Short mmCIF file of C-alpha atoms in Angstrom, two decimals:
data_model
loop_
_atom_site.label_atom_id
_atom_site.label_comp_id
_atom_site.label_asym_id
_atom_site.label_seq_id
_atom_site.Cartn_x
_atom_site.Cartn_y
_atom_site.Cartn_z
CA THR C 24 139.67 18.72 137.39
CA GLN C 25 137.09 19.11 134.59
CA LEU C 26 136.80 22.83 133.88
CA LEU C 27 134.08 22.40 131.28
CA GLU C 28 130.81 20.60 131.85
CA GLN C 29 129.21 19.46 128.64
CA SER C 30 125.61 18.28 128.30
CA PRO C 31 123.98 16.12 127.30
CA GLN C 32 126.54 13.34 127.24
CA PHE C 33 124.51 11.26 124.78
CA LEU C 34 121.85 12.30 122.30
CA SER C 35 119.89 10.11 119.89
CA ILE C 36 117.48 11.87 117.55
CA GLN C 37 115.65 11.40 114.28
CA GLU C 38 116.73 13.02 111.05
CA GLY C 39 115.22 16.50 110.71
CA GLU C 40 115.10 17.28 114.42
CA ASN C 41 116.88 20.21 116.03
CA LEU C 42 119.26 19.89 118.98
CA THR C 43 121.38 22.00 121.30
CA VAL C 44 124.56 21.02 123.14
CA TYR C 45 125.70 23.05 126.13
CA CYS C 46 129.14 23.74 127.51
CA ASN C 47 129.40 25.44 130.92
CA SER C 48 132.17 26.54 133.23
CA SER C 49 132.90 28.81 136.16
CA SER C 50 136.13 29.88 134.44
CA VAL C 51 136.53 32.69 131.94
CA PHE C 52 138.09 31.63 128.67
CA SER C 53 140.03 33.71 126.18
CA SER C 54 138.56 31.57 123.42
CA LEU C 55 136.34 28.56 123.09
CA GLN C 56 136.45 26.00 120.35
CA TRP C 57 134.09 23.31 119.15
CA TYR C 58 135.38 20.11 117.60
CA ARG C 59 133.88 17.05 116.00
CA GLN C 60 135.64 13.71 116.38
CA GLU C 61 135.12 10.47 114.50
CA PRO C 62 136.08 7.11 116.07
CA GLY C 63 139.82 6.49 115.86
CA GLU C 64 140.58 9.99 114.56
CA GLY C 65 141.71 13.27 116.06
CA PRO C 66 139.28 16.13 116.74
CA VAL C 67 138.52 18.38 113.78
CA LEU C 68 138.00 22.07 114.52
CA LEU C 69 134.53 23.40 113.67
CA VAL C 70 134.70 26.92 115.02
CA THR C 71 136.57 29.25 117.39
CA VAL C 72 134.72 31.99 119.29
CA VAL C 73 136.64 34.71 121.10
CA THR C 74 134.25 37.59 121.89
CA GLY C 75 131.59 37.44 124.59
CA GLY C 76 128.14 37.24 123.01
CA GLU C 77 129.59 36.17 119.67
CA VAL C 78 127.43 34.05 117.38
CA LYS C 79 128.87 32.12 114.45
CA LYS C 80 127.03 30.08 111.87
CA LEU C 81 128.40 27.19 109.85
CA LYS C 82 125.65 25.98 107.50
CA ARG C 83 123.13 24.28 109.83
CA LEU C 84 125.33 24.73 112.93
CA THR C 85 125.07 27.82 115.14
CA PHE C 86 127.62 28.48 117.86
CA GLN C 87 127.22 30.99 120.65
CA PHE C 88 129.74 32.26 123.21
CA GLY C 89 128.24 33.54 126.46
CA ASP C 90 128.52 37.22 127.33
CA ALA C 91 130.83 36.43 130.26
CA ARG C 92 132.93 34.03 128.14
CA LYS C 93 132.21 31.17 130.55
CA ASP C 94 129.78 29.12 128.50
CA SER C 95 128.85 28.20 124.96
CA SER C 96 126.24 26.35 122.98
CA LEU C 97 126.06 24.48 119.71
CA HIS C 98 122.71 24.31 117.94
CA ILE C 99 122.12 22.03 114.96
CA THR C 100 119.09 22.64 112.78
CA ALA C 101 117.45 19.80 110.84
CA ALA C 102 120.02 17.19 111.86
CA GLN C 103 121.18 14.69 109.26
CA PRO C 104 122.74 11.23 109.67
CA GLY C 105 126.04 12.74 108.54
CA ASP C 106 126.04 14.86 111.70
CA THR C 107 126.57 11.73 113.79
CA GLY C 108 129.75 11.95 115.85
CA LEU C 109 131.35 13.15 119.07
CA TYR C 110 131.14 16.90 119.64
CA LEU C 111 133.69 18.41 121.99
CA CYS C 112 133.93 21.89 123.43
CA ALA C 113 137.32 23.17 124.56
CA GLY C 114 138.34 26.40 126.25
CA ALA C 115 141.69 28.16 126.27
CA LEU C 116 142.37 30.10 129.46
CA ASP C 117 145.05 32.62 128.56
CA SER C 118 148.54 33.10 127.22
CA ASN C 119 150.05 32.16 130.60
CA SER C 120 148.81 28.61 130.07
CA GLY C 121 150.07 28.62 126.51
CA TYR C 122 146.48 28.43 125.31
CA ALA C 123 146.39 24.77 126.30
CA LEU C 124 142.86 23.53 125.80
CA ASN C 125 140.57 22.27 128.54
CA PHE C 126 138.05 19.87 127.04
CA GLY C 127 134.61 18.79 128.09
CA LYS C 128 133.78 15.08 128.09
CA GLY C 129 131.94 15.42 124.79
CA THR C 130 128.45 14.82 123.46
CA SER C 131 127.95 11.67 121.46
CA LEU C 132 125.29 12.39 118.82
CA LEU C 133 123.44 9.73 116.83
CA VAL C 134 121.11 10.84 114.06
CA THR C 135 118.99 8.07 112.62
CA PRO C 136 117.23 8.24 109.23
CA ASP B 175 151.17 21.18 103.94
CA THR B 176 149.17 18.08 104.79
CA GLY B 177 148.37 19.04 108.37
CA VAL B 178 149.64 17.46 111.57
CA SER B 179 151.10 13.98 111.12
CA GLN B 180 151.50 11.39 113.83
CA ASP B 181 153.37 8.14 113.68
CA PRO B 182 152.62 5.34 114.31
CA ARG B 183 148.82 5.30 114.14
CA HIS B 184 148.65 2.23 116.33
CA LYS B 185 151.10 0.69 118.78
CA ILE B 186 150.70 -2.48 120.79
CA THR B 187 153.35 -3.04 123.43
CA LYS B 188 153.99 -5.30 126.38
CA ARG B 189 153.84 -3.89 129.87
CA GLY B 190 157.24 -2.59 130.95
CA GLN B 191 158.46 -1.70 127.47
CA ASN B 192 159.32 1.83 126.37
CA VAL B 193 157.46 3.48 123.49
CA THR B 194 158.09 6.63 121.49
CA PHE B 195 155.62 8.52 119.33
CA ARG B 196 156.39 11.16 116.73
CA CYS B 197 154.48 14.28 115.72
CA ASP B 198 155.15 16.51 112.72
CA PRO B 199 153.26 19.80 113.10
CA ILE B 200 152.12 22.27 110.46
CA SER B 201 155.31 24.00 109.40
CA GLU B 202 154.08 27.57 110.06
CA HIS B 203 152.98 26.71 113.60
CA ASN B 204 155.49 27.37 116.36
CA ARG B 205 153.38 25.85 119.15
CA LEU B 206 153.05 22.10 119.57
CA TYR B 207 150.86 20.35 122.14
CA TRP B 208 150.47 16.78 123.39
CA TYR B 209 147.17 15.45 124.75
CA ARG B 210 145.95 12.08 125.96
CA GLN B 211 142.42 10.82 125.43
CA THR B 212 140.94 7.81 127.19
CA LEU B 213 137.67 6.13 126.30
CA GLY B 214 134.63 8.27 127.03
CA GLN B 215 136.67 11.35 127.93
CA GLY B 216 137.75 14.50 126.20
CA PRO B 217 141.45 15.01 125.47
CA GLU B 218 143.60 15.84 128.49
CA PHE B 219 146.48 18.32 128.10
CA LEU B 220 149.96 16.94 128.83
CA THR B 221 152.60 19.41 127.68
CA TYR B 222 153.42 22.05 125.07
CA PHE B 223 156.35 23.59 123.25
CA GLN B 224 156.95 26.99 121.77
CA ASN B 225 159.58 26.35 119.12
CA GLU B 226 162.10 24.08 120.89
CA ALA B 227 161.30 25.28 124.43
CA GLN B 228 159.06 23.10 126.58
CA LEU B 229 157.09 25.73 128.48
CA GLU B 230 154.73 23.52 130.46
CA LYS B 231 155.37 20.00 131.63
CA SER B 232 153.80 19.85 135.06
CA ARG B 233 150.74 18.15 133.58
CA LEU B 234 152.72 15.15 132.33
CA LEU B 235 151.17 12.18 134.05
CA SER B 236 154.30 10.85 135.72
CA ASP B 237 158.07 10.95 135.44
CA ARG B 238 157.79 8.04 133.01
CA PHE B 239 156.48 10.51 130.44
CA SER B 240 158.82 12.86 128.61
CA ALA B 241 158.67 14.93 125.45
CA GLU B 242 161.21 16.62 123.22
CA ARG B 243 161.21 19.00 120.29
CA PRO B 244 164.93 19.27 119.57
CA LYS B 245 164.96 21.60 116.60
CA GLY B 246 161.60 23.25 116.98
CA SER B 247 160.09 21.13 114.25
CA PHE B 248 158.91 17.58 114.97
CA SER B 249 158.33 16.33 118.52
CA THR B 250 158.53 12.99 120.27
CA LEU B 251 156.63 11.71 123.29
CA GLU B 252 158.24 8.84 125.17
CA ILE B 253 156.65 6.63 127.80
CA GLN B 254 159.05 4.47 129.77
CA ARG B 255 158.10 1.23 131.55
CA THR B 256 154.59 1.27 130.13
CA GLU B 257 151.65 0.23 132.30
CA GLN B 258 148.21 -0.98 131.27
CA GLY B 259 146.76 2.33 132.43
CA ASP B 260 148.80 4.09 129.75
CA SER B 261 146.54 2.58 127.09
CA ALA B 262 144.92 5.57 125.38
CA MET B 263 144.91 7.75 122.28
CA TYR B 264 147.83 10.19 122.27
CA LEU B 265 147.07 13.31 120.27
CA CYS B 266 149.38 16.00 118.98
CA ALA B 267 148.22 19.46 117.94
CA SER B 268 149.92 22.56 116.63
CA SER B 269 148.90 26.20 116.53
CA LEU B 270 150.07 29.72 115.92
CA GLU B 271 151.55 31.61 118.85
CA THR B 272 148.22 33.39 119.37
CA GLY B 273 146.63 30.03 120.18
CA LEU B 274 144.46 30.17 117.09
CA GLY B 275 144.53 27.76 114.20
CA TYR B 276 144.60 24.71 116.43
CA THR B 277 144.98 21.58 114.32
CA PHE B 278 145.06 18.05 115.71
CA GLY B 279 146.72 15.01 114.20
CA SER B 280 144.94 11.69 113.83
CA GLY B 281 146.53 10.39 117.00
CA THR B 282 148.49 7.31 118.07
CA ARG B 283 146.41 4.56 119.67
CA LEU B 284 148.51 2.81 122.34
CA THR B 285 147.51 -0.55 123.73
CA VAL B 286 149.56 -1.98 126.57
CA VAL B 287 149.09 -5.72 127.07
#
């Protein structure tokens, strides 16, 4: 069962454009994490959000955790070709589940010059 | 510390053979997780350890899958009598007990022929 629905699944944009990736669920998460994954490599953690309504910024990337801790978004401003990759959201339910992560299917982003 | 290490990076095996993968977590992390990722999907949780105790194993895909962490340090994941459907990327991650600080290894790519 996929707890997290991520959209869009694929995104192809021109350099300089803005984009937003969404991650939605009916479950409440104790924390939500965003990862970026390159082909043949493991996911690399970008950010962890834990408080409802929290907003975190990482250079041109802005992450938001929904007030109810059920959804999140990733916004990239002025995308660059180096942003190309697979973006994954993952939610941890609670300590009872050992904080095992439930992943979305990912958003494959292609930024062309 | 160089992060989470996984060995081997790639494994090609014949159907019916047994395979074993190794994961060395970040030394300060007492939690260790195994995930499986198939093409076009996000990682899927399999099992996790807190120190040497395996606290969740109901998500292992079948009784052909088993994992150990004998001294609370490195871990091994074994797949017996491999099937073509076992072909995937097997990822290991470690974290602090709070669930934060999640770090993934580069994964082991298994191909069953």
